[in-house]
Every structure is written in C-alpha cells, then in structure tokens.
Backbone as a ProteinNet text record, in pm:
[ID]
protein_1_A
[PRIMARY]
MAESVRELRLVVTAPDYEEAVAFYRDVLGLHEREAYETEGGRVTILDAGRATLEIADPNQAAFIDRVEVGSRVAGKYRVAFEVDDSAATTARLAAAGATVIAEPTVTPWNSLNARLEAPAGLQLTLFTELGE
[TERTIARY]
422.6	322.4	194.2	78.9	-33	-70.4	-209.7	-318.7	-400	-425.1	-482.2	-652.1	-746.6	-917	-854.2	-1020.1	-987.2	-1171.7	-1234.9	-1376.7	-1413	-1541.2	-1614.6	-1761.9	-1810.7	-1976.3	-2060.3	-2143.7	-2238.4	-2347	-2410.2	-2511.1	-2614.5	-2728	-2854.9	-2958.5	-3018.8	-3088.9	-3254.6	-3317.1	-3430.7	-3569.3	-3612.3	-3778.3	-3816.5	-3830.6	-3921.7	-3816.1	-3781.2	-3661.8	-3665.4	-3766.9	-3803.3	-3830.6	-3896.7	-3883.1	-3747.7	-3702.3	-3572.7	-3467.2	-3430.7	-3367.7	-3448.9	-3579.2	-3612.5	-3584.3	-3605.2	-3610.5	-3440.9	-3333.1	-3226.2	-3161.1	-3175	-3128.5	-3244.5	-3332.1	-3429.8	-3464	-3476.5	-3487.3	-3385.7	-3271.3	-3149.3	-3064.5	-3059.6	-2992.7	-2826.2	-2826	-2710.2	-2725.6	-2602	-2594.4	-2598.6	-2640.3	-2612.9	-2527.3	-2440.9	-2321	-2350.2	-2377.1	-2412.5	-2555.8	-2615	-2725.1	-2722.1	-2790.7	-2789.3	-2884.7	-2944.7	-3060.9	-2960.8	-2996.7	-2986	-3047.1	-3142.2	-3167.5	-3283	-3391.3	-3483.2	-3428.7	-3331.8	-3261.5	-3230	-3233.1	-3162.7	-3089.3	-3002	-2887.6	-2902.4	-2891.6	-2842.4	-2706.9	-2615	-2509	-2505.4	-2525.5	-2511.3	-2403.4	-2352.7	-2217	-2256.5	-2225.2	-2240.9	-2107.9	-2035.3	-1907.7	-1802.8	-1722.1	-1636.7	-1680.3	-1650.7	-1677.3	-1549.7	-1612.9	-1554.6	-1589.9	-1527.6	-1564.2	-1612.2	-1658.4	-1678.7	-1715.5	-1611.6	-1629.6	-1693.4	-1736.4	-1782.8	-1801.1	-1740	-1784	-1932.9	-1954.8	-2085	-2092.1	-2077.4	-2109.7	-2126.9	-2002.5	-2004.7	-2117	-2159.4	-2280.1	-2417.8	-2428.7	-2529.1	-2538	-2379.5	-2388.8	-2421.6	-2426.3	-2409.5	-2557.3	-2664	-2780.5	-2829.4	-2802.8	-2821.8	-2805.7	-2724.4	-2703.8	-2827.3	-2794.8	-2868.8	-3058.9	-3066.4	-3211.7	-3284.2	-3202.7	-3223.7	-3241.5	-3223.3	-3204.8	-3196.5	-3153.7	-3054.7	-3199.5	-3144.7	-3231.3	-3169	-3036.1	-2980.7	-2993.8	-2948.2	-2896.1	-2772.3	-2739.9	-2569.6	-2544.7	-2582.6	-2586.6	-2657.1	-2585.5	-2670.7	-2554.2	-2672.6	-2558.5	-2590.9	-2500.6	-2455.2	-2437.2	-2492.6	-2485.2	-2425.5	-2356.5	-2303.5	-2372	-2453.8	-2505	-2504.4	-2528.7	-2489.3	-2592.3	-2734.1	-2827	-2924.9	-2902.5	-2954.7	-3122.6	-3119.6	-3260.8	-3363.7	-3308.9	-3356.4	-3391.3	-3271.5	-3276.4	-3358.8	-3374.7	-3437.1	-3606	-3661.3	-3792.9	-3858	-3711.2	-3727.4	-3751.3	-3665.1	-3683.6	-3860.7	-3859.9	-3983.1	-4055.5	-4088.3	-4219.5	-4187.1	-4093.7	-4092.1	-4143.6	-4134.2	-4168.8	-4111.9	-3973.2	-3874	-3989.9	-3907	-4004.2	-3869.4	-3905.8	-3770.3	-3832.8	-3692	-3685.6	-3653.4	-3565.1	-3499.4	-3482.6	-3526.6	-3523.7	-3363.6	-3318.9	-3181.6	-3158.8	-3059.6	-2988.7	-2869.4	-2805	-2645.8	-2594.9	-2478.6	-2388.5	-2282.4	-2253.9	-2129	-1999.4	-1980.4	-1899.4	-1955.5	-2003.6	-2075.4	-2064	-2158.7	-2272.6	-2419.2	-2492.4	-2613.6	-2682	-2728	-2750.3	-2885.7	-2954.1	-3123.7	-3125.9	-3174.8	-3264.3	-3333	-3314.3	-3432.1	-3466.7	-3510.7	-3615.1	-3645.2	-3583.8	-3586.7	-3591.4	-3638.5	-3651.8	-3571.4	-3578	-3532	-3457.5	-3514	-3475.5	-3376.8	-3293.4	-3176.4	-3218	-3138.5	-3145.8	-3079.1	-3071.4	-2973.1	-2962.5	-2843	-2807.6	-2763.6	-2857.4	-2803	-2690.5	-2582.4	-2504	-2450.8	-2459.1	-2407.5	-2280.5	-2167.2	-2068	-2111.9	-2077.6	-2109.9	-1966.4	-1869.8	-1740.6	-1673.4	-1586.7	-1577.8	-1645.8
1872.8	1981.5	1970.1	1957.4	1931.4	2024.4	1962.7	2003.2	2141.6	2263.3	2317.7	2321.6	2329.4	2351.6	2523.7	2524.3	2625.3	2730.8	2631.2	2675.1	2568.3	2606.2	2520.1	2493.7	2429	2397.2	2347.3	2386.8	2274.6	2291.4	2144.3	2059.6	2086.1	2122	2128.1	2032.9	1936.1	1828.6	1892.9	1979.9	2039.6	1985.5	1913.9	1912.4	1968.9	2115	2222.1	2301.6	2267.4	2349.1	2520.1	2513.5	2661.9	2747.9	2693.5	2759.3	2793.4	2688.1	2715.7	2809.2	2800.2	2908.1	3024.5	3062.6	3191.6	3247.3	3142.7	3227.8	3272.9	3155	3195.2	3341.3	3275.7	3390.1	3521.4	3520.9	3672.5	3736.3	3644.7	3706.8	3712.8	3586.7	3628.4	3698.2	3714.5	3817.5	3697	3593.2	3531.5	3519.3	3577.1	3588.6	3466.7	3423.3	3355.1	3336	3207	3224.4	3163.1	3030.2	2957.9	2901.9	2807.4	2707.7	2632.9	2510.2	2404.1	2342.9	2278.8	2168.8	2026.4	1943.1	1794.2	1696.5	1626.6	1501.1	1574.5	1679.5	1660.3	1694.6	1760.9	1805.7	1927.5	1984	2124.6	2146.4	2225.7	2317.6	2465.2	2494.8	2639.9	2663	2757	2742.3	2909.8	2922.1	3030.9	3071	3223	3267.1	3333.8	3255.3	3300.4	3401	3411.3	3495.9	3406.8	3443.5	3352.7	3231.4	3135.8	3053.7	3011.3	2898.1	2913.6	2696	2663.8	2513.1	2518.3	2494.6	2564.8	2405.3	2359.5	2230.1	2255.7	2188.6	2194.1	2082.7	2035.5	1890.5	1936.4	1811.9	1837	1938.7	1947.4	2052.2	2151	2201.2	2343.6	2391.4	2287.3	2286.5	2321.6	2250.7	2250.3	2433.4	2461	2571.6	2708.3	2692.3	2787.8	2765.8	2669.6	2644.1	2708.5	2701.2	2775.8	2920.5	2964.9	3140.2	3168.5	3101	3150.5	3134.9	3012.1	2990	2940.2	2898.1	2849.7	2700.9	2610	2493.4	2412.9	2295.3	2260.7	2211.1	2296.5	2268.3	2200.2	2227.7	2238.7	2049.4	2002.7	1864.2	1842.6	1791.6	1796.2	1883.8	1969	2050.4	2177.7	2300.2	2393.9	2522.2	2595.5	2710.6	2850.4	2892.9	3065.6	3130.2	3243.5	3344.8	3464.2	3540	3676.7	3793.5	3850	3936.9	4098.3	4211.9	4374.2	4359.5	4350.8	4368.1	4226.4	4154.5	4058.6	4057.7	4152.8	4157.1	4219.7	4315.5	4290.4	4205.1	4098.3	3979.7	3893.3	3886	3752.9	3799.8	3945.3	3988.1	3990.7	3995.9	3958.7	3791.5	3759.2	3570.5	3549.6	3584.4	3533.9	3539.8	3693.6	3747.5	3669	3584.1	3450.4	3346.5	3309.3	3193.7	3118.1	3226.5	3098.6	3153.1	3021.7	3015.5	3075.5	3161	3213.6	3131.1	3063.2	2966.9	3083.3	3121.8	3275.5	3376.1	3482.9	3605.2	3693.2	3753.2	3805.9	3828.6	3781.5	3799.6	3819	3929.4	3936.2	3810.5	3794.6	3658.5	3692.9	3598	3628.5	3654.1	3604.9	3670.6	3800.4	3868	3994.8	4032.6	3887.6	3938.4	3936.6	3929	3935.8	3880.6	3744	3617.1	3567.6	3534.9	3473.3	3359.5	3259.4	3118.8	3095.8	3083.4	3010.2	2861.3	2828.5	2681.2	2774.9	2721.3	2778.3	2646.5	2695.9	2564.1	2515.5	2399.8	2265.9	2229	2261.5	2163	2228.9	2351.5	2414.1	2476.6	2453.7	2558.2	2680.7	2785.8	2871.8	2991.9	3006.3	3090.6	3245.3	3368.7	3465.4	3556.8	3602.9	3714.2	3830.3	3909.6	4024.5	4054.1	4077.2	4101.7	4286.6	4277.2	4395.2	4486.3	4431	4502.7	4501.1	4565.7	4560.1	4682.1
-4513.8	-4460	-4509	-4335.9	-4381.4	-4429.9	-4530.8	-4548.5	-4515.5	-4537	-4450.1	-4483.7	-4400.8	-4416.5	-4476.1	-4598.4	-4618	-4582.4	-4578	-4563.2	-4440.5	-4369.7	-4300.9	-4365.6	-4374.6	-4480.4	-4386.9	-4348.2	-4246.3	-4324.5	-4380.2	-4511.8	-4371.3	-4415.9	-4333.1	-4454.8	-4431.5	-4510.9	-4469.8	-4550.4	-4515.8	-4579.3	-4507.9	-4569.5	-4640.9	-4607.1	-4677	-4715.3	-4824.3	-4904.9	-4885.2	-4971.4	-5014.2	-4871.3	-4795.6	-4678.3	-4566.3	-4605.6	-4501.9	-4565.1	-4749.9	-4826.6	-4794.8	-4795.7	-4757	-4638.3	-4551.5	-4405.4	-4387.4	-4394	-4404.8	-4481.5	-4602.6	-4724.4	-4728.8	-4691.9	-4701.9	-4611.5	-4495.2	-4354.1	-4263.5	-4259.1	-4205	-4274.6	-4408.4	-4478.8	-4510.1	-4487.3	-4564.6	-4730.3	-4809	-4911.5	-5016.6	-5109.8	-5198.3	-5261.8	-5234.6	-5316	-5479	-5408.9	-5521.5	-5534.4	-5622	-5632.8	-5725.1	-5661.4	-5811.2	-5788.8	-5946.4	-5961.5	-6008.3	-5951.3	-6040.5	-6019.8	-6141.9	-6130.2	-6021.7	-5992.5	-5911.7	-5778.5	-5773	-5630.5	-5637.5	-5540.5	-5530.7	-5423.4	-5438.2	-5300.5	-5352	-5226	-5206.5	-5111.2	-5147.9	-5065.5	-5027.6	-4898.1	-4847.5	-4788.2	-4780.4	-4705.1	-4575.3	-4447.4	-4335.4	-4267.5	-4382.8	-4300.6	-4292.2	-4187.3	-4089.8	-4047.2	-4065.8	-3978.8	-3930.1	-3822.6	-3672.9	-3645.3	-3594.9	-3502.6	-3405	-3299.7	-3164.8	-3097.3	-3011.5	-2954.4	-2809.5	-2762.4	-2603.4	-2492.6	-2399.3	-2345.1	-2276	-2242.3	-2210.5	-2104.8	-2013.5	-1883.2	-1918.7	-2073.6	-2114	-2177	-2241.1	-2316.3	-2252.6	-2121.1	-1997.9	-1957	-1922.1	-1904.1	-1952.3	-2106.9	-2232.5	-2213.4	-2204.1	-2200.5	-2087.2	-1997.1	-1820.6	-1858.5	-1898.8	-1915	-2030.3	-2155.5	-2278.7	-2274.1	-2158	-2189.2	-2060.7	-1939	-1796.6	-1802.2	-1894.8	-1898.6	-2011	-1968	-2081.6	-2204.9	-2337.6	-2439.2	-2565.6	-2598.7	-2712.7	-2758.2	-2875.4	-2876.8	-2897.2	-3003.4	-3010.9	-3092.2	-3196.5	-3260.5	-3221.2	-3233.2	-3251.4	-3317.9	-3419.6	-3499.6	-3438.8	-3434.2	-3384	-3507.7	-3458.4	-3618.6	-3503.7	-3510	-3476.2	-3588.7	-3501.8	-3580.3	-3540.8	-3620	-3520.1	-3405.9	-3410.1	-3316.2	-3283.4	-3190	-3144.3	-3159.5	-3065.1	-3043.4	-3174.3	-3235.3	-3381.6	-3439.3	-3476.8	-3567.3	-3535.6	-3370.4	-3262.7	-3333.4	-3331.6	-3335.5	-3506.7	-3590.2	-3748.4	-3747.1	-3715.2	-3741.1	-3647.4	-3531.4	-3518.3	-3607	-3633.4	-3759.5	-3841.9	-3903	-3996.4	-3993.7	-3862.6	-3819.5	-3753.6	-3694.2	-3557.6	-3444.3	-3384.9	-3236.2	-3123.7	-3079.5	-2960.3	-2875.8	-2837.9	-2679.2	-2601.1	-2650.6	-2483	-2514.7	-2494.5	-2544.3	-2521.2	-2610.5	-2596.6	-2438.7	-2388.9	-2210	-2244.9	-2161.9	-2166.7	-2082.2	-2134.6	-2083.3	-2020.2	-1912.6	-1828.9	-1969	-2044.8	-2165.4	-2231.8	-2167.9	-2254.3	-2381.6	-2384.5	-2532.1	-2495.4	-2588.1	-2606.2	-2643.8	-2646.1	-2710	-2674	-2821.1	-2784.1	-2885.4	-2812.5	-2854.8	-2939.1	-3047.4	-3175.8	-3186.8	-3271.9	-3333	-3450.9	-3511.8	-3720.6	-3783.7	-3913.1	-4034.7	-4004.5	-4085.6	-4119.6	-3969.4	-3863.4	-3740.8	-3643.2	-3667.2	-3654.8	-3507.6	-3418.3	-3324.4	-3336.8	-3303.5	-3313.6	-3195.4	-3206	-3119.5	-3220.8	-3160.1	-3204.7	-3074.9	-3154.2	-3046.2	-3086.7	-3029	-3042	-2911.3	-2997.9	-2887.5	-2825.5	-2722.4	-2629.3	-2617.9	-2618	-2593.9	-2467.9	-2439.8	-2287.9	-2224.6
[MASK]
++++++++++++++++++++++++++++++++++++++++++++++++++++++++++++++++++++++++++++++++++++++++++++++++++++++++++++++++++++++++++++++++++++

C-alpha cells in the first residue's frame, strides 16, 4: 500500500519576514497554526484551508495569464487562493501594499479572478467561484 500525502505545505523564504507574516496572516486572513523561533530564525505556519497542487503545461499557463492579465506574466510558480469576494480581497490586499497586476475579471471557467504581486515575491491569483 502506498503512503498517503496528508498535507501540501508551500514554504516561502521571505527577506522581510514580519511584513510577509503580517500581510498573509493579518490582511489576507490566513490563520496562524504554529510559530517557532530557533537560533535567530523564525517560521510561522499559516493555515490556508484545503490545498491542491495544480500542474499546467506551458501552453495552459500562458492561456491562464492571457485570461487573467492579458499577457504572460507569471513565473514558474503562482499561488492561488479561493476567497469569498475576490474584488473586495483584491482591494484590501492592494491597500496593504500588494501590487495589482490585473483587476478581477470573469474567466471562461466562470470564476472572478484577480492577479497581484505580494510580499515575499509571490504572484497571487485570487479567485471566487461564480457558480452555474
């Protein structure tokens, strides 16, 4: 019987640790699950709810960028968060220092997606499922 994966954890090294923790925990609203300090280093583990691993080929990644932004802008990694209201969350994150790359737009898969550049060099997609 194969081992079962129980959690996906994205680990980000943030040059400005305090800014990144405040942004993702206090502004975006990820709940702090654990925090540790060891020999001058710090780590905070934030709970982002259910995790999935989305693997796209280069053509699909370019298509998603065209839909959400209008041109190819993402690097190899992009973090997507499903939120209740992507427009309001985009405004809140922008007010806290994130750079809006693309305002919320309705996608062909019927979600409202926005793209931002956030602390720790992460490019974020915020999406709200619009239903049928």
